[in-house]
CSV table of C-alpha atoms in Angstrom, one decimal:
chain,number,residue,atom,x,y,z
A,816,MET,CA,-208.2,-96.8,97.1
A,817,ASN,CA,-207.0,-100.3,97.9
A,818,PHE,CA,-208.3,-101.4,101.3
A,819,LEU,CA,-205.2,-103.4,102.1
A,820,PHE,CA,-203.3,-100.2,101.7
A,821,LEU,CA,-205.7,-98.5,104.1
A,822,SER,CA,-205.1,-101.3,106.5
A,823,ALA,CA,-201.4,-100.7,106.3
A,824,VAL,CA,-202.0,-97.0,107.0
A,825,CYS,CA,-204.1,-97.9,110.1
A,826,PHE,CA,-201.4,-100.2,111.4
A,827,LEU,CA,-198.7,-97.6,111.0
A,828,VAL,CA,-200.7,-94.8,112.5
A,829,SER,CA,-201.7,-97.0,115.5
A,830,LEU,CA,-198.0,-98.0,115.9
A,831,GLY,CA,-197.0,-94.3,115.8
A,832,VAL,CA,-199.7,-93.0,118.1
A,833,GLY,CA,-199.0,-95.9,120.5
A,834,PHE,CA,-195.4,-95.0,120.7
A,835,PHE,CA,-196.4,-91.3,121.4
A,836,MET,CA,-198.8,-92.4,124.1
A,837,ILE,CA,-196.1,-94.4,125.9
A,838,LYS,CA,-193.9,-91.3,126.0
A,839,ALA,CA,-196.7,-88.9,126.9
A,840,ALA,CA,-198.1,-91.2,129.7
A,841,PHE,CA,-194.9,-90.9,131.7
A,842,ARG,CA,-194.7,-87.1,131.3
A,843,LEU,CA,-198.4,-86.6,132.1
A,844,ASN,CA,-198.6,-89.3,134.8
A,845,LEU,CA,-201.2,-91.4,132.8
A,846,LEU,CA,-200.2,-94.5,134.7
A,847,ASP,CA,-202.2,-97.5,135.9
A,848,ILE,CA,-201.0,-97.9,139.5
A,849,PRO,CA,-201.3,-101.5,140.7
A,850,GLY,CA,-204.0,-102.2,143.3
A,851,VAL,CA,-205.5,-105.2,145.1
A,852,ARG,CA,-207.5,-106.3,142.0
A,853,SER,CA,-204.8,-105.5,139.5
A,854,SER,CA,-203.0,-108.2,137.4
A,855,HIS,CA,-199.8,-106.2,137.0
A,856,ARG,CA,-197.2,-105.2,139.6
A,857,THR,CA,-195.6,-102.0,138.3
A,858,PRO,CA,-197.1,-98.7,137.2
A,859,THR,CA,-197.8,-99.0,133.5
A,860,PRO,CA,-198.9,-96.3,130.9
A,861,THR,CA,-202.5,-96.5,130.1
A,862,MET,CA,-205.0,-95.0,127.5
A,863,GLY,CA,-203.1,-96.7,124.7
A,864,GLY,CA,-206.5,-97.4,123.1
A,865,VAL,CA,-206.4,-93.9,121.8
A,866,ALA,CA,-204.0,-95.3,119.1
A,867,ILE,CA,-206.8,-97.7,118.0
A,868,VAL,CA,-209.4,-95.0,117.9
A,869,VAL,CA,-207.3,-92.5,116.0
A,870,ALA,CA,-206.1,-95.1,113.5
A,871,PHE,CA,-209.6,-96.5,112.9
A,872,PHE,CA,-211.2,-93.1,112.4
A,873,LEU,CA,-208.5,-92.0,110.0
A,874,GLY,CA,-208.8,-95.2,108.0
A,875,THR,CA,-212.6,-94.8,107.9
A,876,ILE,CA,-212.3,-91.2,106.7
A,877,LEU,CA,-209.9,-92.3,103.9
A,878,ALA,CA,-212.1,-95.2,103.0
A,879,ARG,CA,-215.2,-92.9,102.8
A,880,PHE,CA,-213.6,-90.5,100.4
A,881,SER,CA,-212.1,-93.2,98.3
A,882,SER,CA,-215.3,-95.1,97.8
A,883,ALA,CA,-218.7,-93.8,96.7
A,884,HIS,CA,-220.2,-96.9,98.2
A,885,TRP,CA,-219.9,-95.5,101.7
A,886,ASP,CA,-222.6,-92.9,102.6
A,887,ALA,CA,-221.3,-90.6,105.3
A,888,LEU,CA,-224.9,-89.3,105.9
A,889,GLY,CA,-226.2,-92.9,106.4
A,890,TRP,CA,-225.2,-95.7,108.7
A,891,LEU,CA,-221.5,-94.7,108.7
A,892,GLY,CA,-222.2,-91.3,110.2
A,893,TRP,CA,-224.3,-92.8,113.0
A,894,LEU,CA,-221.6,-95.5,113.6
A,895,ALA,CA,-218.9,-92.9,113.9
A,896,ALA,CA,-221.0,-90.8,116.2
A,897,GLY,CA,-221.8,-93.8,118.5
A,898,ALA,CA,-218.2,-95.1,118.5
A,899,GLY,CA,-216.9,-91.5,119.1
A,900,LEU,CA,-219.2,-91.1,122.1
A,901,VAL,CA,-218.1,-94.4,123.6
A,902,ALA,CA,-214.4,-93.4,123.1
A,903,VAL,CA,-214.9,-90.0,124.8
A,904,VAL,CA,-216.7,-91.7,127.7
A,905,GLY,CA,-213.7,-94.1,127.9
A,906,ILE,CA,-211.2,-91.3,128.0
A,907,ILE,CA,-213.0,-89.5,130.8
A,908,ASP,CA,-213.4,-92.8,132.7
A,909,ASP,CA,-209.7,-93.5,132.4
A,910,PHE,CA,-208.9,-90.1,134.0
A,911,GLN,CA,-211.6,-90.3,136.7
A,912,ARG,CA,-214.0,-93.1,137.2
A,913,LEU,CA,-217.6,-92.2,136.2
A,914,PRO,CA,-220.6,-93.5,138.1
A,915,VAL,CA,-221.8,-96.9,136.7
A,916,LEU,CA,-225.3,-95.7,135.9
A,917,LEU,CA,-224.0,-92.6,134.1
A,918,ARG,CA,-221.6,-94.8,132.0
A,919,LEU,CA,-224.4,-97.2,131.1
A,920,PHE,CA,-226.7,-94.3,130.2
A,921,LEU,CA,-224.1,-92.9,127.8
A,922,TYR,CA,-223.4,-96.3,126.3
A,923,GLY,CA,-227.1,-96.6,125.8
A,924,VAL,CA,-227.2,-93.3,124.0
A,925,ALA,CA,-224.3,-94.6,121.7
A,926,ALA,CA,-226.3,-97.8,121.1
A,927,GLY,CA,-229.3,-95.6,120.2
A,928,MET,CA,-227.2,-93.9,117.6
A,929,GLY,CA,-226.5,-97.2,116.0
A,930,VAL,CA,-230.3,-97.9,116.0
A,931,ALA,CA,-230.9,-94.5,114.5
A,932,GLY,CA,-228.5,-95.5,111.7
A,933,GLY,CA,-230.7,-98.5,110.9
A,934,ILE,CA,-228.8,-101.1,112.8
A,935,ARG,CA,-231.2,-103.6,114.3
A,936,LEU,CA,-231.3,-107.1,115.7
A,937,ARG,CA,-234.5,-108.2,114.0
A,938,VAL,CA,-234.1,-112.0,113.9
A,939,ILE,CA,-231.8,-114.8,115.0
A,940,ASP,CA,-231.7,-118.0,113.0
A,941,ILE,CA,-230.9,-120.9,115.3
A,942,PRO,CA,-230.1,-124.1,113.4
A,943,LEU,CA,-232.8,-126.8,113.7
A,944,LEU,CA,-234.8,-124.6,116.0
A,945,GLY,CA,-235.8,-121.9,113.4
A,946,MET,CA,-236.1,-118.1,113.4
A,947,ILE,CA,-236.6,-116.0,116.5
A,948,LYS,CA,-238.2,-112.7,115.4
A,949,PHE,CA,-238.1,-109.8,117.9
A,950,GLY,CA,-240.8,-107.6,116.3
A,951,ILE,CA,-241.6,-104.7,118.6
A,952,PHE,CA,-238.7,-105.7,120.9
A,953,GLU,CA,-236.0,-105.3,118.2
A,954,ILE,CA,-234.9,-101.9,119.4
A,955,PRO,CA,-234.5,-102.7,123.2
A,956,ILE,CA,-232.8,-106.0,122.2
A,957,THR,CA,-230.4,-104.2,119.9
A,958,VAL,CA,-229.5,-101.7,122.6
A,959,LEU,CA,-229.1,-104.5,125.2
A,960,TRP,CA,-226.8,-106.4,122.8
A,961,ILE,CA,-224.6,-103.3,122.2
A,962,LEU,CA,-224.5,-102.5,125.9
A,963,ALA,CA,-223.5,-106.1,126.7
A,964,VAL,CA,-220.7,-106.3,124.2
A,965,VAL,CA,-219.3,-102.9,125.1
A,966,SER,CA,-219.3,-103.9,128.8
A,967,PHE,CA,-218.1,-107.4,128.3
A,968,TYR,CA,-215.2,-106.4,126.2
A,969,ASN,CA,-214.2,-103.9,128.8
A,970,PHE,CA,-214.4,-106.5,131.5
A,971,MET,CA,-212.1,-108.9,129.6
A,972,ASP,CA,-209.4,-106.3,129.2
A,973,GLY,CA,-207.5,-107.4,132.3
A,974,ILE,CA,-204.2,-108.9,131.3
A,975,ASP,CA,-201.5,-108.1,128.8
A,976,GLY,CA,-202.4,-108.6,125.2
A,977,LEU,CA,-205.7,-110.3,125.7
A,978,ALA,CA,-208.3,-107.9,124.4
A,979,ALA,CA,-206.1,-106.5,121.6
A,980,GLY,CA,-204.9,-109.9,120.3
A,981,VAL,CA,-208.4,-111.5,120.4
A,982,GLY,CA,-209.7,-108.4,118.5
A,983,VAL,CA,-207.1,-109.0,115.8
A,984,ILE,CA,-208.0,-112.7,115.4
A,985,VAL,CA,-211.8,-112.0,115.5
A,986,THR,CA,-211.6,-109.2,112.9
A,987,ALA,CA,-209.3,-111.3,110.6
A,988,PHE,CA,-211.9,-114.1,110.5
A,989,LEU,CA,-214.8,-111.6,110.1
A,990,ALA,CA,-212.9,-109.9,107.2
A,991,TYR,CA,-212.4,-113.3,105.5
A,992,ILE,CA,-216.0,-114.3,106.0
A,993,ALA,CA,-217.2,-110.9,104.7
A,994,TRP,CA,-215.0,-111.3,101.6
A,995,GLU,CA,-216.3,-114.8,101.0
A,996,VAL,CA,-220.0,-113.8,101.2
A,997,GLY,CA,-219.5,-110.5,99.4
A,998,ASN,CA,-220.2,-108.0,102.3
A,999,SER,CA,-217.8,-105.1,101.5
A,1000,ASP,CA,-219.0,-103.0,104.4
A,1001,ILE,CA,-218.0,-105.5,107.1
A,1002,LEU,CA,-214.8,-106.4,105.1
A,1003,ILE,CA,-213.7,-102.8,105.3
A,1004,LEU,CA,-214.6,-102.2,108.9
A,1005,SER,CA,-213.0,-105.5,110.0
A,1006,LEU,CA,-209.8,-104.7,108.2
A,1007,LEU,CA,-209.6,-101.2,109.6
A,1008,LEU,CA,-210.3,-102.3,113.2
A,1009,GLY,CA,-208.1,-105.3,113.0
A,1010,SER,CA,-205.0,-103.5,111.6
A,1011,SER,CA,-205.5,-100.7,114.2
A,1012,CYS,CA,-205.6,-103.3,117.0
A,1013,LEU,CA,-202.5,-105.0,115.5
A,1014,GLY,CA,-200.4,-101.8,115.7
A,1015,PHE,CA,-201.4,-101.3,119.3
A,1016,ALA,CA,-200.9,-105.0,120.1
A,1017,CYS,CA,-197.1,-104.6,119.3
A,1018,TYR,CA,-196.9,-102.6,122.6
A,1019,ASN,CA,-199.5,-104.6,124.5
A,1020,PHE,CA,-198.3,-108.1,124.1
A,1021,PRO,CA,-196.8,-109.6,127.3
A,1022,PRO,CA,-195.0,-107.9,129.0
A,1023,ALA,CA,-197.2,-104.9,128.1
A,1024,LYS,CA,-195.5,-101.5,127.6
A,1025,ILE,CA,-198.9,-99.8,127.7
A,1026,PHE,CA,-202.5,-100.7,128.5
A,1027,MET,CA,-205.4,-99.8,126.2
A,1028,GLY,CA,-207.7,-98.6,129.0
A,1029,ASP,CA,-211.4,-98.2,128.8
A,1030,VAL,CA,-211.1,-95.9,125.7
A,1031,GLY,CA,-209.8,-98.9,123.7
A,1032,SER,CA,-211.8,-101.8,125.1
A,1033,THR,CA,-215.2,-100.1,125.0
A,1034,PHE,CA,-214.5,-98.7,121.5
A,1035,MET,CA,-213.6,-102.1,120.2
A,1036,GLY,CA,-216.7,-103.7,121.8
A,1037,TYR,CA,-218.9,-101.1,120.2
A,1038,ILE,CA,-217.6,-101.6,116.7
A,1039,LEU,CA,-217.7,-105.4,117.0
A,1040,ALA,CA,-221.3,-105.3,118.4
A,1041,VAL,CA,-222.5,-103.1,115.5
A,1042,VAL,CA,-220.7,-105.2,112.9
A,1043,ALA,CA,-222.4,-108.3,114.2
A,1044,LEU,CA,-225.8,-106.7,113.7
A,1045,MET,CA,-224.9,-105.3,110.2
A,1046,GLY,CA,-224.0,-108.7,108.9
A,1047,ASN,CA,-227.1,-110.4,110.3
A,1048,GLN,CA,-229.5,-107.9,108.8
A,1049,SER,CA,-227.8,-107.9,105.4
A,1050,LYS,CA,-229.7,-109.8,102.7
A,1051,GLU,CA,-228.1,-112.3,100.4
A,1052,PRO,CA,-225.5,-112.0,99.1
A,1053,GLY,CA,-223.5,-110.6,102.1
A,1054,HIS,CA,-225.6,-112.1,104.9
A,1055,ILE,CA,-223.5,-113.2,107.9
A,1056,PRO,CA,-225.7,-115.0,110.5
A,1057,PHE,CA,-225.7,-113.3,114.0
A,1058,LEU,CA,-224.3,-116.5,115.6
A,1059,VAL,CA,-221.1,-116.3,113.6
A,1060,PRO,CA,-219.7,-113.2,115.4
A,1061,VAL,CA,-221.2,-114.6,118.6
A,1062,LEU,CA,-219.2,-117.8,118.0
A,1063,LEU,CA,-216.0,-115.7,117.3
A,1064,LEU,CA,-216.4,-113.8,120.6
A,1065,GLY,CA,-217.3,-117.0,122.4
A,1066,THR,CA,-214.7,-117.0,125.1
A,1067,PHE,CA,-215.4,-113.4,126.1
A,1068,LEU,CA,-219.2,-113.7,126.0
A,1069,PHE,CA,-219.2,-117.1,127.8
A,1070,ASP,CA,-216.7,-116.1,130.5
A,1071,THR,CA,-218.5,-112.8,131.3
A,1072,THR,CA,-222.0,-114.2,131.2
A,1073,VAL,CA,-221.2,-117.0,133.6
A,1074,THR,CA,-219.2,-114.7,135.9
A,1075,LEU,CA,-221.9,-112.0,136.1
A,1076,GLY,CA,-224.6,-114.7,136.4
A,1077,ARG,CA,-222.9,-116.2,139.4
A,1078,ARG,CA,-222.4,-112.8,141.1
A,1079,ILE,CA,-226.0,-111.8,140.5
A,1080,LEU,CA,-227.2,-115.2,142.0
A,1081,ARG,CA,-225.1,-114.5,145.0
A,1082,ARG,CA,-226.7,-111.1,145.3
A,1083,GLU,CA,-223.3,-109.3,144.9
A,1084,LYS,CA,-222.9,-106.0,143.2
A,1085,TRP,CA,-222.0,-107.4,139.8
A,1086,TYR,CA,-221.0,-103.9,138.4
A,1087,LEU,CA,-218.1,-103.5,140.9
A,1088,SER,CA,-214.5,-104.4,140.0
A,1089,HIS,CA,-213.6,-108.0,141.0
A,1090,ARG,CA,-211.2,-110.8,140.1
A,1091,GLU,CA,-213.7,-113.6,139.4
A,1092,HIS,CA,-213.3,-113.8,135.6
A,1093,TYR,CA,-211.7,-117.1,134.6
A,1094,TYR,CA,-208.7,-115.6,133.0
A,1095,GLN,CA,-208.1,-113.9,136.4
A,1096,LYS,CA,-208.6,-117.2,138.2
A,1097,MET,CA,-205.9,-118.7,136.0
A,1098,THR,CA,-203.4,-116.0,137.2
A,1099,ASN,CA,-204.3,-117.0,140.7
A,1100,LEU,CA,-203.4,-120.6,139.8
A,1101,GLY,CA,-200.0,-119.5,138.7
A,1102,PHE,CA,-200.3,-119.2,135.0
A,1103,SER,CA,-198.5,-116.2,133.4
A,1104,HIS,CA,-200.1,-113.5,131.3
A,1105,LEU,CA,-198.3,-114.9,128.3
A,1106,GLN,CA,-199.6,-118.4,128.9
A,1107,ILE,CA,-203.2,-117.2,129.4
A,1108,THR,CA,-203.0,-114.9,126.4
A,1109,ILE,CA,-201.7,-117.6,124.1
A,1110,GLY,CA,-204.4,-120.0,125.4
A,1111,GLU,CA,-207.1,-117.4,124.6
A,1112,TYR,CA,-205.6,-116.8,121.2
A,1113,SER,CA,-205.7,-120.5,120.5
A,1114,LEU,CA,-209.3,-120.9,121.6
A,1115,THR,CA,-210.3,-117.9,119.5
A,1116,PHE,CA,-208.5,-119.2,116.5
A,1117,LEU,CA,-210.3,-122.6,116.8
A,1118,LEU,CA,-213.6,-120.7,117.2
A,1119,GLY,CA,-212.7,-118.8,114.0
A,1120,LEU,CA,-212.2,-122.1,112.2
A,1121,SER,CA,-215.6,-123.3,113.6
A,1122,ALA,CA,-217.2,-120.1,112.4
A,1123,LEU,CA,-215.9,-120.8,108.8
A,1124,LEU,CA,-217.3,-124.3,109.1
A,1125,TYR,CA,-220.6,-123.0,110.5
A,1126,ILE,CA,-221.2,-120.6,107.7
A,1127,ARG,CA,-220.7,-123.3,105.1
A,1128,ALA,CA,-222.6,-126.0,107.0
A,1129,ASP,CA,-226.2,-127.1,106.7
A,1130,GLN,CA,-228.6,-127.1,109.6
A,1131,MET,CA,-227.7,-130.6,110.7
A,1132,LEU,CA,-224.0,-129.8,111.1
A,1133,ALA,CA,-224.3,-126.1,112.3
A,1134,PHE,CA,-226.3,-127.1,115.4
A,1135,PRO,CA,-223.7,-129.6,116.7
A,1136,ILE,CA,-221.0,-126.9,116.3
A,1137,LEU,CA,-222.8,-124.7,118.7
A,1138,VAL,CA,-223.5,-127.5,121.2
A,1139,VAL,CA,-219.9,-128.8,121.2
A,1140,TRP,CA,-218.5,-125.3,121.9
A,1141,LEU,CA,-221.0,-124.8,124.7
A,1142,ILE,CA,-219.9,-128.1,126.3
A,1143,LEU,CA,-216.2,-127.4,125.8
A,1144,LEU,CA,-216.3,-123.9,127.3
A,1145,ALA,CA,-218.5,-125.0,130.2
A,1146,SER,CA,-216.1,-127.9,130.8
A,1147,LEU,CA,-213.1,-125.6,130.7
A,1148,ILE,CA,-214.7,-123.3,133.3
A,1149,LYS,CA,-215.6,-126.3,135.5
A,1150,LEU,CA,-211.9,-127.5,135.3
A,1151,ILE,CA,-210.6,-124.0,136.3
A,1152,THR,CA,-213.1,-123.8,139.2
A,1153,SER,CA,-212.1,-127.3,140.4
A,1154,LEU,CA,-208.4,-126.5,140.3
A,1155,GLU,CA,-208.9,-123.2,142.2
A,1156,LYS,CA,-210.9,-125.1,144.9
A,1157,ARG,CA,-208.2,-127.7,145.2
A,1158,THR,CA,-205.5,-125.0,145.4
A,1159,THR,CA,-207.5,-123.2,148.1
A,1160,ARG,CA,-207.8,-126.4,150.2
A,1161,ASP,CA,-204.1,-127.2,149.9
């Protein structure tokens, strides 16, 4: 079966389920009521991420039965089990907040399912610095990576269109890179996830008609975390260096790492809800959801172009790409912090 056709199916299913969820949310009172830390002002339907989950799983099932290449008893089955667990936890959490430690434990179980399917972070190749091999630590490092991306993606789902739109851009670049290097597994997964996100994004773009909720953001984080590991451990042809998806997710990873790092250094409870992410600081500075979202899209698109350059570059060029982006993102955060301090003084 043509995988572009499957992508169209995922898009249409996501579009249909998203429409249904908007109608059902008002009838079942599945509304996100604005609070002190909220970025919205009116009650808005939530749990729209169910559309992404349903569309992705349907596309995966159709792809499995249309391609003998996919082994349902191998990595795909474990991936589905882990992603399914994360989605269920997200649904429960959207209804009634679960304790943080319980959520982390269940996410850890889901990460362990990925490990059981053979997904491991065994090595990272850093340009000019060489290989970092994890050896006996590969399993805990793998679990930590999946936990981090699941949580980070959830943290960044705070304003209209941000997480869904960035997901579409990231998966589009991943799909193209996978096609270029000949990795059909990541090509298929990226197309299915990206088209599922695109269908939902039609309702989530500012001003949002529905939010994805934890069910959508954690699910997307899990799939992207596992895809990053799959490409890195694939042998040539089909190898996608681990730092490529890290680069694609650069704004989310950098924002959350710096924000959590600062909260931990200040001995604050980093796991509690807050409004210290830099996209949230920009709303405090007067930027609209649309402006911030378009800005994030633009940065992610530029990161995608950099990822394409990175995968083609030699060691001497690949290293400066990483350094330049670290400097640019750090400078952007410094600028936002300075503007916020100036506004507070005024």
